[in-house]
PDB file of C-alpha atoms and ligand atoms in Angstrom:
ATOM      1  CA  MET A 228      20.691   7.755  10.720  1.00 50.00           C
ATOM      2  CA  LYS A 229      18.687   9.544   8.049  1.00 54.00           C
ATOM      3  CA  ALA A 230      21.650  11.141   6.257  1.00 53.00           C
ATOM      4  CA  PHE A 231      23.673   7.965   6.695  1.00 54.00           C
ATOM      5  CA  LEU A 232      21.081   5.787   5.024  1.00 62.00           C
ATOM      6  CA  MET A 233      20.295   8.310   2.291  1.00 63.00           C
ATOM      7  CA  GLU A 234      24.004   8.460   1.526  1.00 65.00           C
ATOM      8  CA  GLU A 235      24.603   4.746   1.814  1.00 75.00           C
ATOM      9  CA  PHE A 236      21.928   4.094  -0.761  1.00 79.00           C
ATOM     10  CA  LYS A 237      22.825   7.177  -2.839  1.00 84.00           C
ATOM     11  CA  LEU A 238      19.185   8.124  -3.147  1.00 94.00           C
ATOM     12  CA  ASP A 239      18.357  10.878  -5.598  1.00 93.00           C
ATOM     13  CA  LYS A 240      16.049  13.229  -3.712  1.00 92.00           C
ATOM     14  CA  ASN A 241      14.709  14.548  -7.011  1.00 95.00           C
ATOM     15  CA  ASN A 242      13.432  11.110  -7.983  1.00 95.00           C
ATOM     16  CA  ILE A 243      11.471   9.937  -4.962  1.00 97.00           C
ATOM     17  CA  PRO A 244       8.225   8.124  -5.833  1.00 98.00           C
ATOM     18  CA  LYS A 245       5.147  10.000  -4.650  1.00 98.00           C
ATOM     19  CA  HIS A 246       3.247   6.808  -3.941  1.00 98.00           C
ATOM     20  CA  VAL A 247       4.630   3.460  -2.787  1.00 98.00           C
ATOM     21  CA  ALA A 248       2.395   0.414  -2.301  1.00 99.00           C
ATOM     22  CA  ILE A 249       3.448  -2.644  -0.302  1.00 99.00           C
ATOM     23  CA  ILE A 250       2.176  -6.223  -0.140  1.00 98.00           C
ATOM     24  CA  MET A 251       3.367  -7.180   3.340  1.00 98.00           C
ATOM     25  CA  ASP A 252       3.835 -10.945   3.005  1.00 98.00           C
ATOM     26  CA  GLY A 253       5.542 -13.703   4.953  1.00 98.00           C
ATOM     27  CA  ASN A 254       4.423 -13.115   8.540  1.00 98.00           C
ATOM     28  CA  GLY A 255       3.174 -16.681   8.929  1.00 97.00           C
ATOM     29  CA  ARG A 256       6.363 -18.245   7.570  1.00 98.00           C
ATOM     30  CA  TRP A 257       8.500 -15.963   9.753  1.00 98.00           C
ATOM     31  CA  ALA A 258       6.628 -17.165  12.849  1.00 98.00           C
ATOM     32  CA  LYS A 259       6.770 -20.815  11.782  1.00 98.00           C
ATOM     33  CA  LYS A 260      10.541 -20.632  11.343  1.00 98.00           C
ATOM     34  CA  LYS A 261      10.721 -19.528  14.954  1.00 98.00           C
ATOM     35  CA  GLY A 262       8.359 -22.283  16.103  1.00 98.00           C
ATOM     36  CA  GLU A 263       5.683 -19.723  16.981  1.00 98.00           C
ATOM     37  CA  LEU A 264       2.018 -19.220  16.068  1.00 96.00           C
ATOM     38  CA  ARG A 265       1.183 -17.193  12.936  1.00 96.00           C
ATOM     39  CA  ILE A 266      -0.129 -14.257  14.953  1.00 96.00           C
ATOM     40  CA  PHE A 267       3.353 -13.832  16.431  1.00 98.00           C
ATOM     41  CA  GLY A 268       4.478 -13.011  12.888  1.00 98.00           C
ATOM     42  CA  HIS A 269       1.678 -10.463  12.422  1.00 98.00           C
ATOM     43  CA  THR A 270       2.491  -8.829  15.762  1.00 98.00           C
ATOM     44  CA  ASN A 271       6.117  -8.465  14.712  1.00 98.00           C
ATOM     45  CA  GLY A 272       4.967  -7.209  11.319  1.00 98.00           C
ATOM     46  CA  VAL A 273       3.647  -4.072  13.005  1.00 98.00           C
ATOM     47  CA  GLY A 274       7.262  -3.045  13.703  1.00 98.00           C
ATOM     48  CA  SER A 275       7.971  -3.241   9.979  1.00 98.00           C
ATOM     49  CA  VAL A 276       4.907  -1.089   9.250  1.00 98.00           C
ATOM     50  CA  ARG A 277       6.449   1.528  11.550  1.00 98.00           C
ATOM     51  CA  GLU A 278       9.825   1.237   9.819  1.00 98.00           C
ATOM     52  CA  ALA A 279       8.371   1.541   6.313  1.00 98.00           C
ATOM     53  CA  LEU A 280       6.195   4.502   7.282  1.00 98.00           C
ATOM     54  CA  SER A 281       9.059   6.309   8.952  1.00 97.00           C
ATOM     55  CA  ALA A 282      11.459   5.639   6.041  1.00 97.00           C
ATOM     56  CA  ALA A 283       8.857   6.769   3.517  1.00 98.00           C
ATOM     57  CA  GLY A 284       8.161   9.971   5.470  1.00 97.00           C
ATOM     58  CA  GLU A 285      11.873  10.777   5.807  1.00 96.00           C
ATOM     59  CA  ILE A 286      12.572  10.738   2.087  1.00 96.00           C
ATOM     60  CA  GLY A 287       9.381  12.547   1.082  1.00 97.00           C
ATOM     61  CA  VAL A 288       7.062   9.795  -0.179  1.00 98.00           C
ATOM     62  CA  LYS A 289       3.570  11.359   0.015  1.00 98.00           C
ATOM     63  CA  PHE A 290       1.360   8.223  -0.057  1.00 99.00           C
ATOM     64  CA  LEU A 291       2.070   4.774   1.375  1.00 99.00           C
ATOM     65  CA  THR A 292      -0.548   2.081   0.709  1.00 99.00           C
ATOM     66  CA  LEU A 293      -0.293  -1.143   2.705  1.00 98.00           C
ATOM     67  CA  TYR A 294      -2.165  -4.343   1.878  1.00 98.00           C
ATOM     68  CA  ALA A 295      -3.103  -5.136   5.486  1.00 97.00           C
ATOM     69  CA  PHE A 296      -6.030  -7.505   4.830  1.00 97.00           C
ATOM     70  CA  SER A 297      -7.456  -8.774   1.545  1.00 97.00           C
ATOM     71  CA  SER A 298     -11.066  -9.817   0.915  1.00 97.00           C
ATOM     72  CA  GLU A 299      -9.660 -13.330   0.441  1.00 96.00           C
ATOM     73  CA  ASN A 300      -8.028 -13.254   3.893  1.00 97.00           C
ATOM     74  CA  TRP A 301     -11.510 -13.821   5.436  1.00 98.00           C
ATOM     75  CA  ARG A 302     -11.070 -17.460   4.339  1.00 97.00           C
ATOM     76  CA  ARG A 303      -8.386 -17.925   7.000  1.00 96.00           C
ATOM     77  CA  PRO A 304      -9.276 -19.614  10.314  1.00 96.00           C
ATOM     78  CA  LYS A 305     -11.529 -17.405  12.458  1.00 97.00           C
ATOM     79  CA  GLU A 306      -8.898 -17.482  15.179  1.00 96.00           C
ATOM     80  CA  GLU A 307      -6.370 -15.783  12.895  1.00 96.00           C
ATOM     81  CA  THR A 308      -8.733 -13.197  11.377  1.00 97.00           C
ATOM     82  CA  SER A 309      -9.996 -12.203  14.840  1.00 97.00           C
ATOM     83  CA  ALA A 310      -6.456 -11.905  16.162  1.00 97.00           C
ATOM     84  CA  LEU A 311      -5.514  -9.758  13.141  1.00 97.00           C
ATOM     85  CA  MET A 312      -8.486  -7.459  13.708  1.00 98.00           C
ATOM     86  CA  ASP A 313      -7.617  -7.142  17.420  1.00 98.00           C
ATOM     87  CA  LEU A 314      -4.036  -6.349  16.443  1.00 98.00           C
ATOM     88  CA  LEU A 315      -5.228  -3.669  14.065  1.00 98.00           C
ATOM     89  CA  VAL A 316      -7.388  -1.990  16.734  1.00 98.00           C
ATOM     90  CA  GLN A 317      -4.604  -2.190  19.305  1.00 98.00           C
ATOM     91  CA  SER A 318      -1.999  -0.828  16.837  1.00 98.00           C
ATOM     92  CA  ILE A 319      -4.220   2.093  15.830  1.00 98.00           C
ATOM     93  CA  TYR A 320      -4.680   3.188  19.457  1.00 98.00           C
ATOM     94  CA  ASN A 321      -1.000   2.605  20.310  1.00 98.00           C
ATOM     95  CA  GLU A 322       0.271   4.536  17.306  1.00 98.00           C
ATOM     96  CA  LEU A 323      -2.229   7.387  17.140  1.00 98.00           C
ATOM     97  CA  ASP A 324      -0.079   9.922  19.023  1.00 98.00           C
ATOM     98  CA  ASP A 325       2.945   9.040  16.905  1.00 98.00           C
ATOM     99  CA  LEU A 326       0.928   9.313  13.698  1.00 98.00           C
ATOM    100  CA  ASN A 327      -0.098  12.811  14.721  1.00 98.00           C
ATOM    101  CA  SER A 328       3.347  13.932  15.838  1.00 98.00           C
ATOM    102  CA  ASN A 329       4.814  12.695  12.542  1.00 97.00           C
ATOM    103  CA  GLY A 330       2.267  14.376  10.286  1.00 98.00           C
ATOM    104  CA  VAL A 331       0.659  11.130   9.124  1.00 98.00           C
ATOM    105  CA  LYS A 332      -2.881  11.250   7.753  1.00 98.00           C
ATOM    106  CA  LEU A 333      -4.668   7.895   7.940  1.00 98.00           C
ATOM    107  CA  ALA A 334      -7.019   6.657   5.206  1.00 98.00           C
ATOM    108  CA  THR A 335      -8.477   3.315   4.153  1.00 98.00           C
ATOM    109  CA  ILE A 336      -9.561   1.552   0.991  1.00 98.00           C
ATOM    110  CA  GLY A 337     -11.645  -1.634   0.893  1.00 98.00           C
ATOM    111  CA  ASP A 338     -14.902  -2.808   2.458  1.00 98.00           C
ATOM    112  CA  VAL A 339     -14.334  -1.252   5.854  1.00 98.00           C
ATOM    113  CA  GLU A 340     -18.009  -1.713   6.717  1.00 98.00           C
ATOM    114  CA  VAL A 341     -17.543  -5.501   6.971  1.00 98.00           C
ATOM    115  CA  LEU A 342     -14.816  -5.162   9.617  1.00 98.00           C
ATOM    116  CA  PRO A 343     -15.753  -5.730  13.278  1.00 98.00           C
ATOM    117  CA  LYS A 344     -17.390  -2.699  14.913  1.00 98.00           C
ATOM    118  CA  SER A 345     -14.385  -2.164  17.225  1.00 98.00           C
ATOM    119  CA  CYS A 346     -12.166  -1.836  14.143  1.00 98.00           C
ATOM    120  CA  GLN A 347     -14.515   0.580  12.432  1.00 98.00           C
ATOM    121  CA  ILE A 348     -14.663   2.756  15.542  1.00 98.00           C
ATOM    122  CA  ALA A 349     -10.858   2.815  15.935  1.00 98.00           C
ATOM    123  CA  LEU A 350     -10.382   3.647  12.261  1.00 98.00           C
ATOM    124  CA  LYS A 351     -13.007   6.389  12.323  1.00 98.00           C
ATOM    125  CA  LYS A 352     -11.395   7.991  15.362  1.00 98.00           C
ATOM    126  CA  ALA A 353      -7.892   7.821  13.884  1.00 98.00           C
ATOM    127  CA  ILE A 354      -9.015   9.116  10.479  1.00 98.00           C
ATOM    128  CA  GLU A 355     -10.808  12.047  12.129  1.00 98.00           C
ATOM    129  CA  SER A 356      -7.911  12.798  14.464  1.00 98.00           C
ATOM    130  CA  THR A 357      -5.277  12.770  11.675  1.00 98.00           C
ATOM    131  CA  LYS A 358      -7.318  14.417   8.908  1.00 98.00           C
ATOM    132  CA  SER A 359      -5.357  17.710   8.885  1.00 98.00           C
ATOM    133  CA  ASN A 360      -1.896  16.092   8.782  1.00 98.00           C
ATOM    134  CA  LYS A 361       0.051  16.857   5.641  1.00 98.00           C
ATOM    135  CA  LYS A 362       3.385  15.055   5.587  1.00 98.00           C
ATOM    136  CA  ILE A 363       2.320  11.629   4.333  1.00 98.00           C
ATOM    137  CA  THR A 364      -0.930   9.722   3.856  1.00 98.00           C
ATOM    138  CA  LEU A 365      -0.969   6.144   5.116  1.00 98.00           C
ATOM    139  CA  ILE A 366      -3.628   4.207   3.215  1.00 98.00           C
ATOM    140  CA  LEU A 367      -4.565   0.859   4.750  1.00 98.00           C
ATOM    141  CA  ALA A 368      -6.152  -1.601   2.334  1.00 98.00           C
ATOM    142  CA  LEU A 369      -8.587  -3.537   4.536  1.00 98.00           C
ATOM    143  CA  SER A 370     -10.907  -6.225   3.247  1.00 98.00           C
ATOM    144  CA  TYR A 371      -9.737  -4.976  -0.138  1.00 98.00           C
ATOM    145  CA  SER A 372     -10.124  -6.662  -3.534  1.00 98.00           C
ATOM    146  CA  SER A 373      -9.145  -4.920  -6.728  1.00 98.00           C
ATOM    147  CA  ARG A 374     -11.649  -6.835  -8.885  1.00 98.00           C
ATOM    148  CA  ARG A 375     -14.410  -5.930  -6.463  1.00 98.00           C
ATOM    149  CA  GLU A 376     -13.322  -2.289  -6.474  1.00 98.00           C
ATOM    150  CA  ILE A 377     -13.476  -2.254 -10.291  1.00 98.00           C
ATOM    151  CA  SER A 378     -16.848  -4.081 -10.332  1.00 98.00           C
ATOM    152  CA  LEU A 379     -18.352  -1.516  -7.955  1.00 98.00           C
ATOM    153  CA  ALA A 380     -17.039   1.322 -10.120  1.00 98.00           C
ATOM    154  CA  VAL A 381     -18.617  -0.275 -13.212  1.00 98.00           C
ATOM    155  CA  GLN A 382     -21.938  -0.672 -11.361  1.00 98.00           C
ATOM    156  CA  LYS A 383     -21.958   3.002 -10.366  1.00 98.00           C
ATOM    157  CA  MET A 384     -21.185   4.144 -13.888  1.00 98.00           C
ATOM    158  CA  ALA A 385     -23.817   1.817 -15.370  1.00 98.00           C
ATOM    159  CA  GLN A 386     -26.410   3.210 -12.987  1.00 98.00           C
ATOM    160  CA  LYS A 387     -25.603   6.766 -14.064  1.00 98.00           C
ATOM    161  CA  VAL A 388     -25.843   5.785 -17.729  1.00 98.00           C
ATOM    162  CA  MET A 389     -29.242   4.182 -17.029  1.00 98.00           C
ATOM    163  CA  ASN A 390     -30.441   7.332 -15.260  1.00 98.00           C
ATOM    164  CA  GLY A 391     -29.303   9.497 -18.144  1.00 98.00           C
ATOM    165  CA  GLN A 392     -26.666  11.227 -15.968  1.00 98.00           C
ATOM    166  CA  LEU A 393     -23.706   9.883 -17.943  1.00 98.00           C
ATOM    167  CA  GLU A 394     -23.047   9.372 -21.669  1.00 98.00           C
ATOM    168  CA  TYR A 395     -21.529   5.922 -22.226  1.00 98.00           C
ATOM    169  CA  THR A 396     -19.009   7.541 -24.587  1.00 98.00           C
ATOM    170  CA  ALA A 397     -17.718   9.631 -21.647  1.00 98.00           C
ATOM    171  CA  ILE A 398     -16.386   6.463 -20.006  1.00 98.00           C
ATOM    172  CA  ASN A 399     -12.623   6.652 -20.408  1.00 98.00           C
ATOM    173  CA  GLU A 400      -9.546   5.827 -18.297  1.00 98.00           C
ATOM    174  CA  ASP A 401      -9.704   9.029 -16.271  1.00 98.00           C
ATOM    175  CA  LEU A 402     -13.376   8.575 -15.506  1.00 98.00           C
ATOM    176  CA  ILE A 403     -12.854   4.964 -14.404  1.00 98.00           C
ATOM    177  CA  SER A 404      -9.966   6.071 -12.138  1.00 98.00           C
ATOM    178  CA  SER A 405     -12.244   8.661 -10.580  1.00 98.00           C
ATOM    179  CA  TYR A 406     -14.766   5.949  -9.606  1.00 98.00           C
ATOM    180  CA  LEU A 407     -12.161   3.861  -7.743  1.00 98.00           C
ATOM    181  CA  SER A 408     -11.462   4.137  -4.013  1.00 98.00           C
ATOM    182  CA  THR A 409      -8.061   5.610  -4.883  1.00 98.00           C
ATOM    183  CA  ALA A 410      -9.600   8.521  -6.846  1.00 98.00           C
ATOM    184  CA  ASN A 411      -7.801  11.094  -4.679  1.00 98.00           C
ATOM    185  CA  TYR A 412      -4.355   9.523  -4.946  1.00 98.00           C
ATOM    186  CA  PRO A 413      -1.829   9.289  -7.771  1.00 98.00           C
ATOM    187  CA  ASP A 414      -1.066   5.774  -9.078  1.00 98.00           C
ATOM    188  CA  PRO A 415       1.852   4.134  -7.231  1.00 98.00           C
ATOM    189  CA  GLU A 416       5.203   4.421  -9.010  1.00 98.00           C
ATOM    190  CA  LEU A 417       6.562   1.494  -6.993  1.00 98.00           C
ATOM    191  CA  LEU A 418       5.074  -1.735  -5.608  1.00 98.00           C
ATOM    192  CA  ILE A 419       7.085  -3.754  -3.086  1.00 98.00           C
ATOM    193  CA  ARG A 420       6.180  -7.346  -2.227  1.00 98.00           C
ATOM    194  CA  THR A 421       8.071  -9.260   0.425  1.00 98.00           C
ATOM    195  CA  SER A 422       8.563 -13.000   1.055  1.00 98.00           C
ATOM    196  CA  GLY A 423       9.578 -14.149  -2.420  1.00 98.00           C
ATOM    197  CA  GLU A 424       6.080 -14.358  -3.927  1.00 97.00           C
ATOM    198  CA  ASN A 425       5.999 -12.735  -7.363  1.00 97.00           C
ATOM    199  CA  ARG A 426       2.284 -11.971  -7.697  1.00 96.00           C
ATOM    200  CA  VAL A 427      -0.034  -8.972  -7.523  1.00 97.00           C
ATOM    201  CA  SER A 428      -2.768 -10.931  -5.675  1.00 97.00           C
ATOM    202  CA  ASN A 429      -5.776  -8.759  -6.546  1.00 98.00           C
ATOM    203  CA  PHE A 430      -4.121  -5.566  -5.249  1.00 98.00           C
ATOM    204  CA  LEU A 431      -4.575  -2.221  -7.090  1.00 98.00           C
ATOM    205  CA  MET A 432      -4.637  -3.946 -10.492  1.00 98.00           C
ATOM    206  CA  TRP A 433      -5.933  -0.923 -12.416  1.00 98.00           C
ATOM    207  CA  GLN A 434      -3.612   1.480 -10.574  1.00 98.00           C
ATOM    208  CA  LEU A 435      -0.487  -0.669 -11.120  1.00 98.00           C
ATOM    209  CA  ALA A 436      -0.601  -0.436 -14.937  1.00 97.00           C
ATOM    210  CA  TYR A 437       2.761   1.389 -15.168  1.00 96.00           C
ATOM    211  CA  THR A 438       4.107   0.694 -11.679  1.00 97.00           C
ATOM    212  CA  GLU A 439       7.620  -0.658 -11.151  1.00 97.00           C
ATOM    213  CA  LEU A 440       7.450  -3.999  -9.326  1.00 98.00           C
ATOM    214  CA  TYR A 441      10.029  -4.870  -6.694  1.00 98.00           C
ATOM    215  CA  PHE A 442      10.099  -8.341  -5.200  1.00 98.00           C
ATOM    216  CA  THR A 443      12.300  -9.344  -2.273  1.00 98.00           C
ATOM    217  CA  LYS A 444      12.698 -12.673  -0.471  1.00 98.00           C
ATOM    218  CA  ILE A 445      12.815 -10.929   2.914  1.00 98.00           C
ATOM    219  CA  LEU A 446       9.857 -11.886   5.128  1.00 98.00           C
ATOM    220  CA  TRP A 447       7.764  -8.886   6.232  1.00 98.00           C
ATOM    221  CA  PRO A 448       8.750  -8.853   9.947  1.00 98.00           C
ATOM    222  CA  ASP A 449      12.419  -8.660   8.834  1.00 98.00           C
ATOM    223  CA  PHE A 450      11.770  -5.764   6.422  1.00 98.00           C
ATOM    224  CA  LYS A 451      13.531  -2.713   7.900  1.00 98.00           C
ATOM    225  CA  LYS A 452      14.242   0.870   6.862  1.00 97.00           C
ATOM    226  CA  LYS A 453      17.356  -0.118   4.985  1.00 96.00           C
ATOM    227  CA  ASN A 454      15.336  -2.624   2.939  1.00 97.00           C
ATOM    228  CA  PHE A 455      12.860   0.121   2.060  1.00 98.00           C
ATOM    229  CA  TYR A 456      15.686   2.402   0.919  1.00 97.00           C
ATOM    230  CA  LYS A 457      17.160  -0.448  -1.099  1.00 96.00           C
ATOM    231  CA  ALA A 458      13.863  -0.808  -2.945  1.00 97.00           C
ATOM    232  CA  ILE A 459      13.796   2.944  -3.637  1.00 97.00           C
ATOM    233  CA  TYR A 460      17.376   2.784  -4.907  1.00 95.00           C
ATOM    234  CA  ASP A 461      16.457  -0.081  -7.214  1.00 95.00           C
ATOM    235  CA  TYR A 462      13.483   1.926  -8.479  1.00 96.00           C
ATOM    236  CA  GLN A 463      15.693   4.945  -9.172  1.00 95.00           C
ATOM    237  CA  LYS A 464      18.024   2.849 -11.346  1.00 92.00           C
ATOM    238  CA  ARG A 465      15.164   1.883 -13.632  1.00 91.00           C
ATOM    239  CA  GLU A 466      14.087   3.814 -16.665  1.00 74.00           C
ATOM    240  CA  ARG A 467      10.348   4.390 -16.790  1.00 68.00           C
ATOM    241  CA  ARG A 468       9.388   4.635 -20.445  1.00 72.00           C
ATOM    242  CA  PHE A 469       5.562   4.526 -20.411  1.00 75.00           C
ATOM    243  CA  GLY A 470       5.630   2.831 -23.813  1.00 81.00           C
ATOM    244  CA  LYS A 471       8.132   5.276 -25.356  1.00 80.00           C
ATOM    245  CA  THR A 472      11.641   4.484 -26.620  1.00 81.00           C
ATOM    246  CA  SER A 473      14.794   5.431 -24.677  1.00 79.00           C
ATOM    247  CA  GLU A 474      15.667   7.901 -27.465  1.00 81.00           C
ATOM    248  CA  GLN A 475      12.339   9.688 -27.151  1.00 81.00           C
ATOM    249  CA  LEU A 476      12.887  10.060 -23.406  1.00 78.00           C
ATOM    250  CA  LEU A 477      16.431  11.427 -23.954  1.00 78.00           C
ATOM    251  CA  ASN A 478      15.145  13.953 -26.486  1.00 81.00           C
ATOM    252  CA  ASN A 479      12.277  14.834 -24.158  1.00 74.00           C
ATOM    253  CA  ASP A 480       9.756  14.151 -26.983  1.00 68.00           C
ATOM    254  CA  ALA A 481       6.145  14.680 -25.995  1.00 58.00           C
TER     255      ALA A 481
HETATM  256  C1  FPP B 296       0.739 -11.546   5.163  1.00 67.44           C
HETATM  257  O1  FPP B 296       1.514 -12.557   5.753  1.00 67.44           O
HETATM  258  C2  FPP B 296       0.285 -10.554   6.126  1.00 67.44           C
HETATM  259  C3  FPP B 296      -1.015 -10.251   6.450  1.00 67.44           C
HETATM  260  C4  FPP B 296      -2.161 -10.947   5.823  1.00 67.44           C
HETATM  261  C5  FPP B 296      -1.370  -9.259   7.476  1.00 67.44           C
HETATM  262  C6  FPP B 296      -0.492  -8.039   7.571  1.00 67.44           C
HETATM  263  C7  FPP B 296      -0.736  -7.387   8.879  1.00 67.44           C
HETATM  264  C8  FPP B 296       0.189  -6.759   9.659  1.00 67.44           C
HETATM  265  C9  FPP B 296       1.591  -6.564   9.255  1.00 67.44           C
HETATM  266  C10 FPP B 296      -0.154  -6.253  11.026  1.00 67.44           C
HETATM  267  C11 FPP B 296      -1.219  -5.200  11.173  1.00 67.44           C
HETATM  268  C12 FPP B 296      -1.149  -4.070  10.241  1.00 67.44           C
HETATM  269  C13 FPP B 296      -1.208  -2.776  10.559  1.00 67.44           C
HETATM  270  C14 FPP B 296      -1.331  -1.819   9.428  1.00 67.44           C
HETATM  271  C15 FPP B 296      -1.112  -2.236  11.929  1.00 67.44           C
HETATM  272  P1  FPP B 296       0.969 -14.067   5.689  1.00 67.44           P
HETATM  273  O2  FPP B 296       0.154 -14.312   6.901  1.00 67.44           O
HETATM  274  O3  FPP B 296       0.258 -14.287   4.389  1.00 67.44           O
HETATM  275  O4  FPP B 296       2.317 -14.861   5.743  1.00 67.44           O
HETATM  276  P2  FPP B 296       2.614 -16.278   5.027  1.00 67.44           P
HETATM  277  O5  FPP B 296       2.484 -16.050   3.561  1.00 67.44           O
HETATM  278  O6  FPP B 296       4.006 -16.560   5.457  1.00 67.44           O
HETATM  279  O7  FPP B 296       1.609 -17.250   5.552  1.00 67.44           O
END
């Protein structure tokens, strides 16, 4: 399966992104099309999380960040947010053995402390249990908002300036990055969003400055390994210039 897919999509193993971020969208619409409740879509979305994680691990992606729940998602009906939190707890316990046997280290970004206690306990256990795994880090964005993340970073820096622990002139891009919840991870080279919405929706806005964006109409529960590889293939066809010209890149100019 692995070799078949790698070959089918002609993936260049020397050009695999280190970090892929995904906005998993379209669960509700997927369920509605089937005449089911929205939570049915979320439940089926867990299968796609498994597929994406497995595909990413197979080709050597080192970090996979999934937008599992945004700060704005709290505005949804209580019934749906509670069901999503229950699903998260249940999925963590169900998948923990598999995460460990596949070398997956679990991490989170976002306001985890506002999640229900049962969620916090499950996450803490899974993070502790997987902390020595080395193959891939799965970062779940939970109650996450990029603007909030940046605001908190600014607050912390301002406090240090006030206390005389930081010169305001020392505030540069690297320092700001180091105050974000993603300080230990490289910026994503690729962002995938499913369901035909072409927005960033308050996700990793600082970190996505040079990221390649890949949008697909496929609804998240239908997103399978082959769709992940297709996105990687698309990424590999692109030329990442970081503001330089094509000629400079060809000549390897600094
Ligand atoms: C977006 O679809 C999806 C979410 C807000 C939740 C994603 C959660 C999961 C896939 C399951 C749990 C996750 C893990 C990591 C175990 P939507 O509800 O916005 O769909 P719509 O746009 O069609 O309404």
